[in-house]
PDB file of C-alpha atoms and ligand atoms in Angstrom:
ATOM      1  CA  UNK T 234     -32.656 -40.943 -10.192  1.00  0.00           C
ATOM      2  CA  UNK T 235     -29.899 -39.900 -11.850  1.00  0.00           C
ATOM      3  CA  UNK T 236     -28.672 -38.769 -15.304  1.00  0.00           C
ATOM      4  CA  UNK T 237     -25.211 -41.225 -15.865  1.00  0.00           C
ATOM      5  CA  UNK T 238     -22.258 -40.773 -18.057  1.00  0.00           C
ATOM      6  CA  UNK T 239     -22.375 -43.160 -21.290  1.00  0.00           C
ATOM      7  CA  UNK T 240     -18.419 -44.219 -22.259  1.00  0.00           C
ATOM      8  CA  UNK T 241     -17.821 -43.368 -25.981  1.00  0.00           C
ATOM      9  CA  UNK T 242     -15.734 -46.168 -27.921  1.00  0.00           C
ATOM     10  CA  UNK T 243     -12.836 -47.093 -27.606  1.00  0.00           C
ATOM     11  CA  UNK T 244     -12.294 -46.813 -23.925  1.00  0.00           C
ATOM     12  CA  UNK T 245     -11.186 -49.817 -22.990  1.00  0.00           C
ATOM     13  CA  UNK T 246     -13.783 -49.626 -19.739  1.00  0.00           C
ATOM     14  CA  UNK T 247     -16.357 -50.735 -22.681  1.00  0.00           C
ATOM     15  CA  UNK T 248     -14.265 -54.611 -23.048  1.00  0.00           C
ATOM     16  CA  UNK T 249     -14.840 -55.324 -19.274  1.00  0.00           C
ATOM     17  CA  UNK T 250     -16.917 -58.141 -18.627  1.00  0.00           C
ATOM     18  CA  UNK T 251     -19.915 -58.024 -16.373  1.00  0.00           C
ATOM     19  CA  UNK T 252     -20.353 -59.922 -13.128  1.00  0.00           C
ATOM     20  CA  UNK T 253     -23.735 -62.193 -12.623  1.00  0.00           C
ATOM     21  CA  UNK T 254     -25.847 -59.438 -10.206  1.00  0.00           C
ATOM     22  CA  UNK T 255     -26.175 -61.759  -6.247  1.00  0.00           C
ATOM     23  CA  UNK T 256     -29.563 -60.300  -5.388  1.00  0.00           C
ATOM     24  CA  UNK T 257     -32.133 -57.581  -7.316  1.00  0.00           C
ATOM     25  CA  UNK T 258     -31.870 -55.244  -3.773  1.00  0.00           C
ATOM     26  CA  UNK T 259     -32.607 -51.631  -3.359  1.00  0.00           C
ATOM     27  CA  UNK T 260     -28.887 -51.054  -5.022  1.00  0.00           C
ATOM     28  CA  UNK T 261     -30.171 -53.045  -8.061  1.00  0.00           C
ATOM     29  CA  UNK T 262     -33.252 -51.233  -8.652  1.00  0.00           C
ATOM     30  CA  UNK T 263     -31.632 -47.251  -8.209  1.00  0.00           C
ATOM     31  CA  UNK T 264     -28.985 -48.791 -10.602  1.00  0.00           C
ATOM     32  CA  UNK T 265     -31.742 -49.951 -13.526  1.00  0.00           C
ATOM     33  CA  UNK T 266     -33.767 -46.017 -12.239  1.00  0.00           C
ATOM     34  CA  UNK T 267     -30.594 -44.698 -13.275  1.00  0.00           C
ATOM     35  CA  UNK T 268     -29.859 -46.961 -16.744  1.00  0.00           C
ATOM     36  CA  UNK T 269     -33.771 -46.122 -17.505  1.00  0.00           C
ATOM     37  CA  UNK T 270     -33.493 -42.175 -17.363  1.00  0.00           C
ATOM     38  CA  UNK T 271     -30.265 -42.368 -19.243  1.00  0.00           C
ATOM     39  CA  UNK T 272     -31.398 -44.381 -22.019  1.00  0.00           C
ATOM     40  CA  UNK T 273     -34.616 -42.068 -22.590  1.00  0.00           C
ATOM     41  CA  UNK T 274     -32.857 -39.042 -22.182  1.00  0.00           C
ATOM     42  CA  UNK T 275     -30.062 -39.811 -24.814  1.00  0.00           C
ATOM     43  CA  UNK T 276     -32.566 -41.611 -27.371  1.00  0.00           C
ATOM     44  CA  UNK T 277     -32.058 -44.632 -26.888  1.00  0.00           C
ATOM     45  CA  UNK T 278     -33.815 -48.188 -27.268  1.00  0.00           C
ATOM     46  CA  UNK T 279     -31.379 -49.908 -24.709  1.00  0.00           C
ATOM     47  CA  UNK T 280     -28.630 -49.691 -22.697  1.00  0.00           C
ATOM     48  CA  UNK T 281     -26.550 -51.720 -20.658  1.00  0.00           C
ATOM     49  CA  UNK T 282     -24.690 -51.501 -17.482  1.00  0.00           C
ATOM     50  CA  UNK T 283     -21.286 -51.756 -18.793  1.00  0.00           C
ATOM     51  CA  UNK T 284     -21.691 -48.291 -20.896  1.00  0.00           C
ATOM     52  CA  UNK T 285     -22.310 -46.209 -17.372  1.00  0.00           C
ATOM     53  CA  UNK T 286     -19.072 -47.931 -16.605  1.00  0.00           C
ATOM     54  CA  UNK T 287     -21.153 -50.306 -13.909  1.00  0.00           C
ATOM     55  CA  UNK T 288     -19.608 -54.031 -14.538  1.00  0.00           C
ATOM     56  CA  UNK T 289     -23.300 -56.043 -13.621  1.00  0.00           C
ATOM     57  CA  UNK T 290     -25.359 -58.198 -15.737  1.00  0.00           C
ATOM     58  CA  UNK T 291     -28.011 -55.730 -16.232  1.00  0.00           C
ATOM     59  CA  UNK T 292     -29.957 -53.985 -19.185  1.00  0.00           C
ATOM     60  CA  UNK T 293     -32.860 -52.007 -20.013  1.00  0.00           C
ATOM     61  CA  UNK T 294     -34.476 -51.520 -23.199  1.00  0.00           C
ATOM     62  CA  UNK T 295     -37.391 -50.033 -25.159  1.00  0.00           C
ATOM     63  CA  UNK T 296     -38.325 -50.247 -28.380  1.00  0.00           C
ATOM     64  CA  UNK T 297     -42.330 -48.810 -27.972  1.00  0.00           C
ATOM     65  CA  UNK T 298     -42.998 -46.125 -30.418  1.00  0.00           C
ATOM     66  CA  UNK T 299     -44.403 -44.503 -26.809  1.00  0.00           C
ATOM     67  CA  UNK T 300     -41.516 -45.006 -25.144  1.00  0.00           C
ATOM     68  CA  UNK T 301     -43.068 -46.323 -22.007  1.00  0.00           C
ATOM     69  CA  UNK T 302     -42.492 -49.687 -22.501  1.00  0.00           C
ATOM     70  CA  UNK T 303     -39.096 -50.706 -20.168  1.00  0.00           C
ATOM     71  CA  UNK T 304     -38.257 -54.284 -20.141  1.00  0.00           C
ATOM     72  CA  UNK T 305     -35.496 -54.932 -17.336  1.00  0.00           C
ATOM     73  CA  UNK T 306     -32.970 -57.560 -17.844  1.00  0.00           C
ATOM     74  CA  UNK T 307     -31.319 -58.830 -15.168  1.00  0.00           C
ATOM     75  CA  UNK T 308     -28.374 -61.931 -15.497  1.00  0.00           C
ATOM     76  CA  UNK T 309     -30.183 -62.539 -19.088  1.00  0.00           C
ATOM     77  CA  UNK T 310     -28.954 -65.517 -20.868  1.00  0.00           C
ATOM     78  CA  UNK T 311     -29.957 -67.137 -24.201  1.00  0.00           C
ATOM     79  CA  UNK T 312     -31.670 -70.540 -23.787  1.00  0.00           C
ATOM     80  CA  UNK T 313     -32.683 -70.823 -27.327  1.00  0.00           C
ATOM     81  CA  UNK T 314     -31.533 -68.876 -30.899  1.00  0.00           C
ATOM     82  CA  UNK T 315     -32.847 -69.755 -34.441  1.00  0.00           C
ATOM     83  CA  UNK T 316     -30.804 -71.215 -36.698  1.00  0.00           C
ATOM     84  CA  UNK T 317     -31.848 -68.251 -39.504  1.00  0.00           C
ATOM     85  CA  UNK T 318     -30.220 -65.293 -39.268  1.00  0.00           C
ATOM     86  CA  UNK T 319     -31.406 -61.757 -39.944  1.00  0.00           C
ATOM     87  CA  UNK T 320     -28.722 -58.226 -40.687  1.00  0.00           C
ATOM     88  CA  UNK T 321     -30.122 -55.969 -39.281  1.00  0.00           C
ATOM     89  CA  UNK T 322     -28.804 -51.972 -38.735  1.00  0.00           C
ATOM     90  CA  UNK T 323     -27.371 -51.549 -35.646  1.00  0.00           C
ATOM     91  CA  UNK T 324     -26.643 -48.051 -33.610  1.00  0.00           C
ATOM     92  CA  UNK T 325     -24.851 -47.498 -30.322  1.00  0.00           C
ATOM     93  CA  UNK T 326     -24.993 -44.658 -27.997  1.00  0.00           C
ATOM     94  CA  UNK T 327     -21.193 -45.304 -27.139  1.00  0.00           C
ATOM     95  CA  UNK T 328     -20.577 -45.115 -30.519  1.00  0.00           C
ATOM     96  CA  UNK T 329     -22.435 -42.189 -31.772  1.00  0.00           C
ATOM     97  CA  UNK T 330     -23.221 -41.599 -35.234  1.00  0.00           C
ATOM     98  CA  UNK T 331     -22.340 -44.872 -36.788  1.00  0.00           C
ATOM     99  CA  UNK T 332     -24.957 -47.170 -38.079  1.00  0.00           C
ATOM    100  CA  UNK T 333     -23.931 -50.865 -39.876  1.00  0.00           C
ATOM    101  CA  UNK T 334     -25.372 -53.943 -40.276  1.00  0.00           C
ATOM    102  CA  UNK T 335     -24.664 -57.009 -38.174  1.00  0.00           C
ATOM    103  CA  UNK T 336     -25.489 -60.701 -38.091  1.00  0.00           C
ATOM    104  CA  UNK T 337     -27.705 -62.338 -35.750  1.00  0.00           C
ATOM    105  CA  UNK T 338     -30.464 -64.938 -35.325  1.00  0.00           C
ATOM    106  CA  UNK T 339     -33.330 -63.950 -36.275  1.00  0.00           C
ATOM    107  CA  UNK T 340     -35.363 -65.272 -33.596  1.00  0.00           C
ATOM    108  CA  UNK T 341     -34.367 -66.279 -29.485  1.00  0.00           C
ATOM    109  CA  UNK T 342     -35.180 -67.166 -26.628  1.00  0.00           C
ATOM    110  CA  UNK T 343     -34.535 -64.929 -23.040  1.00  0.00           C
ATOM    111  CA  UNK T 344     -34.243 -66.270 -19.532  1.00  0.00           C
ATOM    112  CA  UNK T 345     -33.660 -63.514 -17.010  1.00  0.00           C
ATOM    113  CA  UNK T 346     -34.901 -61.771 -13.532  1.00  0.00           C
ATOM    114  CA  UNK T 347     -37.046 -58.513 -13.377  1.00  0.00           C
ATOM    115  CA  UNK T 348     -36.993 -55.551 -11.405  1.00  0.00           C
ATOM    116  CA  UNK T 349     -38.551 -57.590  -8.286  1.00  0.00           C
ATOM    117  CA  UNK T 350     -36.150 -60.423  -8.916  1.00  0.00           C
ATOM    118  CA  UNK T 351     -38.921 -62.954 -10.986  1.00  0.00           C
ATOM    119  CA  UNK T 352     -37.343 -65.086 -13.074  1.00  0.00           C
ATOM    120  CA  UNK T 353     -38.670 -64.455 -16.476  1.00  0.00           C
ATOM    121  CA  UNK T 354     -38.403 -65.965 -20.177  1.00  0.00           C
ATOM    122  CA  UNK T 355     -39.356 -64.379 -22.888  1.00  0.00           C
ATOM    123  CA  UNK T 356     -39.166 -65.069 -27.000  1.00  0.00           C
ATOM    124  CA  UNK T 357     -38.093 -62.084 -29.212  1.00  0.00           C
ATOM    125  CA  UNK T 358     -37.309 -61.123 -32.859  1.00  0.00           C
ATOM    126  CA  UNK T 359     -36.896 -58.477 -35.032  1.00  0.00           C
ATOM    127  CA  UNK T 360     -35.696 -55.160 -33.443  1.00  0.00           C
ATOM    128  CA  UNK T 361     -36.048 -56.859 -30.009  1.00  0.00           C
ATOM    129  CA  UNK T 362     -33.925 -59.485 -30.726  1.00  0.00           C
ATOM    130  CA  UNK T 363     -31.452 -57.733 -32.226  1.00  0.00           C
ATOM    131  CA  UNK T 364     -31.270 -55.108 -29.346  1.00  0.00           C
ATOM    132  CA  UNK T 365     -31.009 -58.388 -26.648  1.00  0.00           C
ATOM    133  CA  UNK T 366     -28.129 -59.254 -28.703  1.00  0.00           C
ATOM    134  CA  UNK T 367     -26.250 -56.107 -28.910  1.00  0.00           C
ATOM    135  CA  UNK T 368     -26.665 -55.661 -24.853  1.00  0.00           C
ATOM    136  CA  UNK T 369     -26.146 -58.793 -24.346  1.00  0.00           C
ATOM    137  CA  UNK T 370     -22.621 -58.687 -25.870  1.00  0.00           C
ATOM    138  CA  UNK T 371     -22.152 -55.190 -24.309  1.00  0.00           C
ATOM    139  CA  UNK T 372     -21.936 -57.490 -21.093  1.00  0.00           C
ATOM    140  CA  UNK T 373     -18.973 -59.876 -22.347  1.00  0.00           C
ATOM    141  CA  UNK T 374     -17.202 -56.368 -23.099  1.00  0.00           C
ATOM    142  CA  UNK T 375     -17.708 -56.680 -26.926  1.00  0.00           C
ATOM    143  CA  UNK T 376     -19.150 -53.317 -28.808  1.00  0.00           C
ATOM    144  CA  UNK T 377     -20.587 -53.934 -32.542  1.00  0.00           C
ATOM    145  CA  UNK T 378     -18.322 -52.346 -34.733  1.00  0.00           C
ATOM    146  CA  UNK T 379     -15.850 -55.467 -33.580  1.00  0.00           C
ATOM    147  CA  UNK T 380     -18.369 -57.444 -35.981  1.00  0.00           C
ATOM    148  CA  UNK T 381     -17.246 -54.729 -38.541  1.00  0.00           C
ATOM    149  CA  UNK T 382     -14.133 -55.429 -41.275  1.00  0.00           C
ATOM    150  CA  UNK T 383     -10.701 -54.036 -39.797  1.00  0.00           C
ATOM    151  CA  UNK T 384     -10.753 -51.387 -41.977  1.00  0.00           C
ATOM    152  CA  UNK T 385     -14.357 -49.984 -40.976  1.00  0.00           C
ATOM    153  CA  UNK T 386     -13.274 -50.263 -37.078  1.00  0.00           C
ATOM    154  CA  UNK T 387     -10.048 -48.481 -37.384  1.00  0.00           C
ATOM    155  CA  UNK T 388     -11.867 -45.657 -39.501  1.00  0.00           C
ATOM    156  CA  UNK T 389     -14.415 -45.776 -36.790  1.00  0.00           C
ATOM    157  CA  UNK T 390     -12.095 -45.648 -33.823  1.00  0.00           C
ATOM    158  CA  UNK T 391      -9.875 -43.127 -35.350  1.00  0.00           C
ATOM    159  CA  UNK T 392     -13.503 -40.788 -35.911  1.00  0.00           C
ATOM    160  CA  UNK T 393     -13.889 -41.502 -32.075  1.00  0.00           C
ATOM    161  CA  UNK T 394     -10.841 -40.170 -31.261  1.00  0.00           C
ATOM    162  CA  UNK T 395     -10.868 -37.008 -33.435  1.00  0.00           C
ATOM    163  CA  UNK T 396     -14.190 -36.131 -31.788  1.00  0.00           C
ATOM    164  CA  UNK T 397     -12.794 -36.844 -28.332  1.00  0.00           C
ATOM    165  CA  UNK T 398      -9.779 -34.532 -29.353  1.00  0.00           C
ATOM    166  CA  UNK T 399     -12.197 -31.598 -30.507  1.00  0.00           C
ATOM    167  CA  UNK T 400     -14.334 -31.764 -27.514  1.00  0.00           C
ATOM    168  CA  UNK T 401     -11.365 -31.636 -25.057  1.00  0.00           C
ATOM    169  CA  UNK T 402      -9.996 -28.611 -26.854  1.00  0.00           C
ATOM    170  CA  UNK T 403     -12.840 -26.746 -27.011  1.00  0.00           C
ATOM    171  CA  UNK T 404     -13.388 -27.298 -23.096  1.00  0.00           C
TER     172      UNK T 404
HETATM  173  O1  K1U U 517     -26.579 -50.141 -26.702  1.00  0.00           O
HETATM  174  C1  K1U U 517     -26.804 -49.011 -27.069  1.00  0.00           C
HETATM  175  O2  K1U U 517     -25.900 -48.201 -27.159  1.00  0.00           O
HETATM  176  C2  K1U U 517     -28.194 -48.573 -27.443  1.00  0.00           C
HETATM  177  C3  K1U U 517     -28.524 -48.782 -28.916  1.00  0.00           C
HETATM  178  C4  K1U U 517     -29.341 -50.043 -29.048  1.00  0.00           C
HETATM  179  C5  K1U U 517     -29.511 -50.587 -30.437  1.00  0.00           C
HETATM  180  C6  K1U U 517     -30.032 -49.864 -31.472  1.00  0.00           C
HETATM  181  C7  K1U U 517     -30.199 -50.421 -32.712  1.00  0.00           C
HETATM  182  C8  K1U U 517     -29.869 -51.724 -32.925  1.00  0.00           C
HETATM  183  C9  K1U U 517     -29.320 -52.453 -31.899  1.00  0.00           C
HETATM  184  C10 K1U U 517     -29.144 -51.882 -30.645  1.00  0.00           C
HETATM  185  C11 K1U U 517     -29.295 -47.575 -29.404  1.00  0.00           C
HETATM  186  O3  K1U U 517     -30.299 -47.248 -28.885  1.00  0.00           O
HETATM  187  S1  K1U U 517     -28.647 -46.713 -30.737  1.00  0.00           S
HETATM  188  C12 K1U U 517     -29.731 -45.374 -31.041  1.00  0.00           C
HETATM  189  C13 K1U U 517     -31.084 -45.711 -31.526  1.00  0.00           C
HETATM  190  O4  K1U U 517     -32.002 -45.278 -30.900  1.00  0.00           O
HETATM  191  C14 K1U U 517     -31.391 -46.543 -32.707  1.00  0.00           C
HETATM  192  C15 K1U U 517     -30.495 -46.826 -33.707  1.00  0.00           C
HETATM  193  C16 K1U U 517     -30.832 -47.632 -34.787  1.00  0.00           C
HETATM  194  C17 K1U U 517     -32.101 -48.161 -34.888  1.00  0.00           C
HETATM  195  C18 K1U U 517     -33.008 -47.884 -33.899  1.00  0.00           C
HETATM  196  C19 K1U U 517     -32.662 -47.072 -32.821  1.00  0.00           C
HETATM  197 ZN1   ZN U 518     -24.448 -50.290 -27.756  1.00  0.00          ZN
END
């Protein structure tokens, strides 16, 4: 297992969209090891592929207050999504720090494969469903803040960038 990088908005790795995974092989499974340890170690109650900079329709998330509850996504798609809708606060380890609400169904519907490969569906609200959402669109390359006004995202991108800035000189 191993510890990954997470990119930090606004690389422009974070808008690449991720290819359906062929087969849940050996690869598959040291790749969602990897997105597991990662997630835990940086707080986290998801993560998905694209923010270790690996472009494959796969996420992990946990939202247990034990935090030994993984649920493994693999090719996920939405089969079904409310009509309501619920804002909820959303977080995101590639952008650290900022917190804003964002619109989503309240309730859906999840087809995807496990860890072994079994197809899978499974019906989610709340914090679940908004965390399928938000990796889910980490896949098609989009990052929350773009559900943010103009304004918000360029004060957010230009924070980004003065952190980035800092950190570099002080390395
Ligand atoms: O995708 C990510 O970067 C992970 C992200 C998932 C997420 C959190 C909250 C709402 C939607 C998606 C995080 O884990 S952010 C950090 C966090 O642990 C957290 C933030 C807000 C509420 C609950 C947890
Ligand atoms: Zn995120």
């Amino acid at each position: 297992m191993a510890l990954l990088p997470i990119l930090v908005y606004p690389d422009p790795r974070l808008h690449t969209a991720a290819k359906p995974v062929q087969a849940v092989d050996a690869r598959i499974r040291a790749l969602v090891a990897d997105l597991l340890e990662t997630m835990y170690e940086a707080n986290g109650i998801g993560l998905a592929a694209t923010q270790v900079d690996v472009h494959e329709r796969v996420i992990v998330i946990d939202i247990s207050e034990e935090r030994n509850e993984p649920l493994v996504l693999v090719n996920p798609e939405i089969t079904w999504a409310s009509d309501e809708k619920q804002i909820g606060d959303e977080g995101c380890l590639s952008v650290p720090g900022i917190y804003d609400g964002v619109e989503r169904s309240s309730a859906i519907r999840v087809r995807a494969l496990d860890q072994q490969g079994q197809s899978r569906e499974l019906a989610a609200e709340g914090l679940l469903d908004v965390c399928i959402h938000h990796e889910m669109d980490h896949l098609r390359g989009k990052v929350f803040v773009e559900y943010l006004s103009p304004l918000k995202r360029n004060r957010i991108k230009s924070k980004m960038l003065k952190a980035r800035r800092e950190t570099e000189r002080a390395d």
